[in-house]
Coordinates of C-alpha atoms and ligand atoms in Angstrom, one line a residue:
M1 CA 79.6 125.1 134.0
S2 CA 82.3 128.2 134.9
T3 CA 85.8 128.2 134.3
S4 CA 86.8 127.7 138.1
S5 CA 84.9 124.5 138.8
R6 CA 85.8 122.8 135.5
P7 CA 89.2 120.1 136.3
H8 CA 92.2 121.8 135.5
V9 CA 94.5 120.8 133.0
L10 CA 97.9 122.5 131.9
V11 CA 98.7 122.9 128.5
T12 CA 102.6 123.2 127.9
G13 CA 103.0 125.1 124.4
G14 CA 99.4 126.5 124.5
A15 CA 100.2 129.3 122.2
G16 CA 101.5 127.2 119.7
Y17 CA 100.0 125.1 116.6
I18 CA 98.6 122.1 117.9
G19 CA 98.6 123.0 121.7
S20 CA 96.2 126.0 120.8
H21 CA 93.7 123.8 118.8
S22 CA 94.3 121.4 121.8
A23 CA 92.9 123.9 124.5
V24 CA 90.1 124.3 122.6
A25 CA 89.2 120.8 122.5
L26 CA 90.2 120.4 126.1
H27 CA 87.1 123.1 127.0
E28 CA 84.8 121.9 124.9
A29 CA 85.0 118.7 126.5
G30 CA 84.5 120.1 129.6
F31 CA 88.0 121.2 131.0
T32 CA 89.6 124.3 132.1
P33 CA 92.9 124.8 130.1
V34 CA 95.7 126.3 131.4
L35 CA 98.1 127.7 128.5
M36 CA 101.5 128.0 129.4
D37 CA 104.3 129.0 126.4
N38 CA 106.9 130.8 126.5
L39 CA 106.5 132.5 123.3
H40 CA 109.6 131.2 121.7
N41 CA 107.8 130.0 118.5
S42 CA 104.2 132.1 118.7
D43 CA 102.3 134.8 119.7
L44 CA 99.5 136.3 121.9
Q45 CA 97.3 135.8 118.8
A46 CA 97.0 132.5 119.5
V47 CA 96.0 132.9 123.1
N48 CA 93.2 135.8 122.1
G49 CA 92.3 132.9 119.7
V50 CA 91.5 130.3 122.3
R51 CA 89.8 132.6 124.3
E52 CA 87.5 133.9 121.3
L53 CA 86.7 129.9 121.3
C54 CA 86.0 129.6 124.6
G55 CA 84.4 132.5 125.1
E56 CA 86.5 132.7 128.2
P57 CA 89.2 134.3 129.8
V58 CA 91.2 131.4 129.7
P59 CA 94.3 131.3 132.0
F60 CA 97.6 132.3 130.3
H61 CA 101.4 132.4 131.8
Q62 CA 103.8 133.0 130.0
L63 CA 106.7 131.0 131.3
D64 CA 109.6 128.5 130.3
V65 CA 109.1 124.8 130.9
R66 CA 112.7 124.8 132.3
D67 CA 111.8 127.6 135.0
G68 CA 111.4 125.0 137.8
E69 CA 110.5 127.9 140.2
G70 CA 108.3 129.4 137.9
L71 CA 106.1 126.0 137.5
T72 CA 106.5 125.3 141.1
A73 CA 105.1 128.7 142.0
L74 CA 102.1 128.2 139.2
F75 CA 101.3 124.8 140.6
T76 CA 101.1 125.9 144.1
S77 CA 99.1 128.8 143.2
L78 CA 96.4 126.8 141.5
E79 CA 96.5 124.3 144.7
E80 CA 95.6 127.3 146.8
A81 CA 92.9 128.4 144.7
G82 CA 91.1 125.4 144.8
T83 CA 92.0 123.7 141.5
P84 CA 95.0 121.8 141.3
L85 CA 96.3 120.4 138.1
Q86 CA 94.3 116.9 137.3
G87 CA 97.0 116.4 133.8
I88 CA 99.0 118.0 131.6
L89 CA 99.2 117.5 127.7
H90 CA 103.0 118.3 126.8
F91 CA 103.3 120.3 123.2
A92 CA 106.2 122.8 124.1
A93 CA 109.5 121.9 122.4
H94 CA 111.5 123.0 119.7
K95 CA 110.4 121.3 116.8
A96 CA 112.4 121.8 113.3
V97 CA 114.4 119.1 112.0
G98 CA 116.8 121.7 110.0
E99 CA 117.2 123.8 113.0
S100 CA 118.1 120.6 115.2
V101 CA 120.7 119.9 113.1
A102 CA 122.6 123.0 113.2
H103 CA 121.7 123.3 117.2
P104 CA 121.3 120.0 118.9
A105 CA 122.1 120.9 122.2
M106 CA 119.7 123.7 121.8
Y107 CA 117.3 120.6 121.4
A108 CA 118.7 118.6 124.0
S109 CA 118.2 121.1 126.5
N110 CA 115.5 122.4 125.6
N111 CA 113.0 118.8 124.5
V112 CA 115.0 116.7 126.8
G113 CA 115.5 119.0 129.6
G114 CA 112.2 121.0 129.7
L115 CA 110.6 117.4 130.4
G116 CA 112.6 116.6 133.2
T117 CA 112.1 119.6 135.0
L118 CA 108.6 119.4 134.1
L119 CA 108.8 115.6 135.7
E120 CA 110.6 116.8 138.7
V121 CA 107.8 119.6 139.2
A122 CA 104.6 117.2 138.6
D123 CA 106.0 114.7 140.9
A124 CA 106.5 117.3 143.8
H125 CA 102.7 118.0 143.1
N126 CA 101.4 114.8 142.8
I127 CA 100.5 115.3 139.3
R128 CA 100.4 111.6 137.9
N129 CA 98.6 112.2 134.2
L130 CA 100.7 112.9 131.3
V131 CA 100.0 113.2 127.3
F132 CA 103.1 113.9 125.5
S133 CA 103.6 114.7 122.2
S134 CA 105.7 112.5 119.9
S135 CA 106.0 111.7 116.5
C136 CA 105.9 109.0 113.4
T137 CA 109.5 110.3 113.5
V138 CA 111.1 108.1 116.1
Y139 CA 110.0 105.2 113.5
G140 CA 112.2 106.5 110.7
E141 CA 112.0 104.5 107.4
P142 CA 109.8 102.1 108.0
E143 CA 110.2 98.4 107.1
N144 CA 106.6 97.7 106.4
V145 CA 103.6 100.5 106.4
P146 CA 101.2 101.0 107.7
V147 CA 103.3 101.3 110.4
D148 CA 102.1 100.0 114.4
E149 CA 103.5 101.1 117.7
S150 CA 105.3 97.7 117.6
A151 CA 107.8 98.8 114.9
P152 CA 111.2 99.2 115.9
F153 CA 112.7 102.8 116.1
Q154 CA 115.6 103.4 113.7
P155 CA 118.5 105.4 114.6
A156 CA 117.0 109.1 114.7
E157 CA 117.4 111.0 111.2
S158 CA 117.9 114.4 113.3
P159 CA 119.0 115.5 116.8
Y160 CA 114.8 116.5 116.7
G161 CA 113.9 112.8 116.1
W162 CA 116.4 111.9 119.0
T163 CA 115.0 114.2 121.5
K164 CA 111.2 112.4 120.7
Q165 CA 113.1 108.7 121.5
A166 CA 114.9 110.2 124.3
S167 CA 111.7 111.9 125.7
E168 CA 109.7 108.9 125.4
R169 CA 112.8 106.9 127.2
V170 CA 112.7 109.1 130.1
L171 CA 109.2 108.6 130.3
T172 CA 108.8 104.8 130.2
D173 CA 112.3 104.8 132.6
H174 CA 110.4 107.6 135.3
A175 CA 107.4 105.2 135.0
A176 CA 109.5 102.4 136.4
T177 CA 109.6 104.1 139.6
H178 CA 106.5 105.9 140.1
P179 CA 103.5 103.4 140.0
E180 CA 100.8 106.1 140.2
H181 CA 102.1 107.7 136.5
R182 CA 99.9 107.0 133.4
V183 CA 101.4 108.5 130.6
A184 CA 100.1 108.5 126.8
L185 CA 102.8 109.0 124.2
L186 CA 101.0 110.2 121.2
R187 CA 103.2 109.5 118.0
Y188 CA 101.3 112.4 115.4
F189 CA 101.7 111.4 112.1
N190 CA 101.6 114.8 109.5
P191 CA 99.2 117.2 111.2
I192 CA 97.7 120.2 109.2
G193 CA 94.9 122.4 108.4
A194 CA 93.2 124.7 110.9
H195 CA 90.2 125.4 113.3
P196 CA 87.3 126.0 110.5
S197 CA 86.7 129.2 112.1
A198 CA 90.2 130.6 111.1
S199 CA 90.6 132.1 114.9
I200 CA 93.5 130.0 115.0
G201 CA 95.7 127.4 113.0
E202 CA 99.6 127.4 112.3
L203 CA 102.3 130.6 112.4
P204 CA 105.4 129.3 110.5
L205 CA 108.0 131.9 111.2
G206 CA 110.0 132.8 107.8
V207 CA 109.9 130.5 105.0
P208 CA 108.0 127.0 106.1
N209 CA 110.0 123.8 106.1
N210 CA 106.6 121.8 106.1
L211 CA 104.6 121.1 102.9
V212 CA 101.0 122.8 103.6
P213 CA 102.2 126.1 105.0
F214 CA 104.6 126.4 102.1
L215 CA 101.6 125.3 99.5
T216 CA 99.2 128.0 101.1
Q217 CA 102.1 130.4 101.4
A218 CA 102.4 130.2 97.0
V219 CA 98.8 129.9 96.4
A220 CA 98.4 133.1 98.2
G221 CA 101.6 134.3 96.4
I222 CA 103.7 135.1 99.5
R223 CA 106.1 132.4 98.2
G224 CA 107.2 131.4 94.4
A225 CA 105.9 128.1 93.1
L226 CA 106.2 125.2 95.5
T227 CA 108.9 122.9 95.0
V228 CA 107.9 119.2 94.9
F229 CA 110.8 117.4 96.3
G230 CA 111.4 114.4 94.1
D231 CA 109.4 112.5 91.8
D232 CA 111.6 109.5 91.1
Y233 CA 110.8 107.8 94.4
P234 CA 109.4 104.1 94.4
T235 CA 105.2 105.2 94.5
A236 CA 102.8 105.3 92.1
D237 CA 103.3 109.0 91.0
G238 CA 106.9 109.0 92.2
T239 CA 106.6 111.5 95.1
C240 CA 106.7 110.8 98.8
I241 CA 103.8 109.5 100.4
R242 CA 102.7 110.7 104.6
D243 CA 99.5 110.1 106.5
Y244 CA 97.7 114.1 106.7
L245 CA 95.7 114.4 109.6
H246 CA 93.5 117.6 110.4
V247 CA 94.6 119.0 113.4
M248 CA 91.5 119.2 115.1
D249 CA 91.0 115.4 115.2
L250 CA 94.6 115.3 116.6
A251 CA 93.4 117.8 119.4
E252 CA 90.6 115.4 120.1
A253 CA 93.0 112.7 120.5
H254 CA 94.1 114.9 123.3
V255 CA 91.2 114.8 125.2
A256 CA 90.4 111.3 124.4
A257 CA 94.2 110.0 125.5
L258 CA 93.7 112.5 129.2
K259 CA 90.5 110.6 129.7
W260 CA 92.0 107.1 129.2
C261 CA 94.9 108.4 131.5
L262 CA 92.2 109.3 134.0
A263 CA 90.4 106.1 134.0
Q264 CA 93.1 103.8 134.2
K265 CA 93.0 101.6 137.4
S266 CA 96.0 99.7 137.4
R267 CA 98.1 99.7 140.3
E268 CA 101.4 99.9 138.2
A269 CA 102.5 102.5 135.9
V270 CA 100.9 102.6 133.1
V271 CA 102.8 104.0 129.5
R272 CA 101.1 103.6 126.2
P273 CA 102.3 104.8 122.7
F274 CA 99.7 105.4 120.2
N275 CA 99.9 106.2 116.7
L276 CA 97.4 109.4 115.5
G277 CA 96.6 108.8 112.2
T278 CA 93.7 108.7 109.4
G279 CA 95.4 105.1 108.3
S280 CA 95.9 105.9 104.6
G281 CA 98.6 108.1 102.9
A282 CA 98.4 110.9 100.2
S283 CA 101.2 111.4 97.9
V284 CA 102.6 115.2 97.6
L285 CA 100.9 115.5 93.9
E286 CA 97.5 114.0 95.0
V287 CA 97.7 116.6 98.2
I288 CA 98.1 119.2 95.6
R289 CA 95.2 117.7 93.6
A290 CA 93.2 117.6 96.6
F291 CA 93.7 121.6 97.5
E292 CA 92.6 122.6 94.1
R293 CA 89.8 120.5 94.5
A294 CA 88.7 121.6 98.0
T295 CA 89.4 125.2 97.0
G296 CA 89.1 125.6 93.4
E297 CA 92.4 127.4 93.3
R298 CA 95.5 126.7 91.3
V299 CA 98.9 125.4 92.7
P300 CA 102.2 127.1 91.0
Y301 CA 104.5 124.2 91.5
A302 CA 107.5 122.7 89.7
M303 CA 109.2 119.3 90.5
G304 CA 112.6 119.4 92.1
D305 CA 115.5 117.6 93.4
R306 CA 114.8 115.1 96.8
R307 CA 115.5 116.6 100.4
A308 CA 117.8 115.1 102.1
G309 CA 116.6 112.9 105.2
D310 CA 112.6 112.4 103.5
V311 CA 111.2 109.2 104.2
V312 CA 109.7 107.4 101.2
A313 CA 106.1 106.5 102.5
I314 CA 104.7 106.0 106.1
W315 CA 101.4 106.0 107.2
A316 CA 99.9 104.9 110.3
N317 CA 98.0 101.7 111.8
P318 CA 95.6 103.7 114.0
S319 CA 93.7 101.0 115.5
R320 CA 95.1 100.6 118.7
A321 CA 94.1 104.9 119.5
K322 CA 90.5 103.5 118.1
E323 CA 90.0 100.4 120.0
E324 CA 91.6 101.8 123.2
L325 CA 91.0 105.5 123.4
G326 CA 87.9 105.6 121.4
W327 CA 89.2 107.8 119.0
E328 CA 89.4 108.2 115.0
T329 CA 90.0 111.1 112.7
K330 CA 86.3 112.5 111.3
R331 CA 87.7 115.0 108.7
S332 CA 89.2 114.4 105.4
L333 CA 92.2 115.4 103.6
E334 CA 89.9 118.3 101.7
T335 CA 88.3 119.3 104.6
A336 CA 92.0 120.1 106.4
L337 CA 93.4 121.3 103.1
A338 CA 90.3 124.1 102.8
D339 CA 90.8 125.1 106.6
A340 CA 94.4 125.3 106.0
W341 CA 93.6 127.7 102.9
R342 CA 91.0 129.6 104.9
W343 CA 93.3 130.1 107.4
Q344 CA 95.9 131.6 105.4
Q345 CA 93.1 133.7 104.0
A346 CA 92.4 135.4 107.0
L347 CA 96.4 135.9 107.7
K348 CA 96.7 137.6 104.9
T349 CA 93.6 140.3 106.1
A350 CA 94.8 140.3 109.2
Ligands
NAD1 P1 104.6 125.0 118.3 O1 106.1 125.3 117.6 O2 104.0 125.6 117.0 O3 103.9 124.8 119.3 C1 105.1 124.6 120.3 C2 105.1 125.8 121.2 O4 105.9 125.3 122.5 C3 105.1 127.1 121.1 O5 104.4 128.2 121.1 C4 106.7 127.3 121.6 O6 106.6 128.7 121.4 C5 106.8 126.8 122.9 N1 107.9 126.3 123.4 C6 108.8 125.9 123.0 N2 109.8 125.9 123.9 C7 109.2 125.7 125.1 C8 110.0 126.2 126.7 N3 111.2 125.8 126.9 N4 108.7 126.8 127.5 C9 107.8 126.5 126.9 N5 107.0 126.9 125.8 C10 107.7 126.2 124.8 O7 104.9 123.4 117.6 P2 103.2 122.3 117.1 O8 103.4 122.0 115.5 O9 102.7 122.8 118.0 O10 104.2 121.1 118.0 C11 104.0 120.9 119.3 C12 104.4 119.3 119.9 O11 104.2 118.7 119.2 C13 105.9 119.4 119.7 O12 106.5 118.8 120.9 C14 106.4 119.1 118.5 O13 107.5 118.2 118.5 C15 105.4 117.8 118.1 N6 105.2 117.5 117.1 C16 104.7 118.1 115.8 C17 104.1 117.9 114.7 C18 104.1 118.8 113.4 O14 104.4 118.6 112.7 N7 103.4 120.0 113.7 C19 104.6 116.6 114.4 C20 104.7 115.6 115.2 C21 105.6 116.4 116.9
WQD2 C1 105.6 116.3 103.5 C2 106.0 116.1 102.2 C3 108.1 116.7 101.7 C4 107.7 121.0 101.6 C5 108.4 116.4 108.6 C6 109.2 116.5 110.0 C7 108.5 115.7 111.3 C8 107.3 116.1 111.7 C9 106.4 116.4 110.9 C10 107.5 116.6 113.9 C11 107.8 115.0 102.2 C12 107.5 117.2 100.9 C13 107.4 119.3 101.6 C14 107.9 121.5 100.4 C15 107.9 119.1 99.5 N1 107.1 117.0 113.1 N2 107.6 118.6 100.6 N3 108.2 120.4 99.0 O1 108.9 115.9 106.0 O2 107.0 114.2 106.4 O3 107.7 115.5 108.5 O4 107.2 117.6 109.7 O5 107.8 115.6 114.5 O6 109.3 115.3 112.0 O7 110.6 115.4 109.6 O8 106.5 116.7 106.8 O9 105.6 119.0 105.5 O10 107.5 118.6 105.8 O11 106.8 117.3 103.9 O12 107.7 118.2 98.2 O13 108.2 122.3 100.2 O14 106.0 116.9 101.4 O15 109.6 116.1 100.6 O16 107.2 114.1 101.2 P1 107.5 115.6 107.1 P2 106.8 118.2 105.6

């Protein structure tokens, strides 16, 4: 099928980590991803990687999601070309917890304001299917694990976390007056890894805050030893527990969620949250051991103090996604870590 005859889907933040992998998954499933990104936290390398993996000149537009006129021009040009958008995967947002504490207004403007502009323009163009990047951060420190979608939100630990809670609320309130809307709120747990080709992956700018990019950079000798943030937590080995899922599994969940939106027949709006995780937790030390098993490399690390704001243990109950989206993770923690390492090595030699 040629690019022009496939259903077109906007991917905001399409040059970013999860957006680029999801674009490849969309293309594999028969859609044309229309990438849009302001390149604030990414560069054209990811766009080129997506094009290489898709084997086609996938469209890319350098545009800010808060630029309503730019969005209008893009949506109109797609309509005039006979390829109107069938839906939107909305990834574009700032995502650094620490930065959000220093710049809460910037996070509110970009993450919540950007969503507002996108919704207004989408309404004007009758685009009704939207898949939104939410986060397990909305649950805070959960009362019970695994967490299912009925768990109450805790007061947000950071301005970033608040933007995800607020965005879910905006989408829910908006749907109350737009009965044609179909919205999947995807609450990701901890995405890691890269496409197995190592053509695309995560590009952390500066010192990584997240565990796996820091770990791979430490093993590559770009950083010093990894600091394990706290070994006195009430867990089996004293380190925090998270639910790490392969980014390609997460990408495929977006295709499943889009198809779910397209298949809804209800006369009323549908807004549904879905947890996306493996259903099991791994401690920081278990991640280190799994990385060593998967790659044969030794991880330099040292025990350190707790990091402020860290939740002790959280992992998903992903049953709803399995039952309603027909999606579950297929790749192991070892596979994800091996792919993260392959990507790190490709970056080093690039
Ligand atoms: P990323 O930074 O790699 O990708 C986001 C992309 O959006 C970047 O390419 C950035 O340049 C772009 N962007 C930001 N603001 C924009 C704007 N105003 N207009 C256009 N483009 C803009 O981040 P990611 O890890 O791919 O995250 C994607 C989404 O998933 C975000 O909404 C994030 O909050 C959410 N999320 C990420 C994680 C995670 O651990 N990576 C976990 C849960 C949720
Ligand atoms: C994982 C574990 C750390 C780095 C954050 C955001 C969250 C979400 C994903 C978007 C924790 C430990 C880490 C290090 C360590 N994003 N660690 N040494 O904290 O679960 O979630 O990113 O929505 O909102 O809060 O992920 O990768 O930072 O940490 O020991 O150098 O690794 O303490 O236990 P986290 P993470």
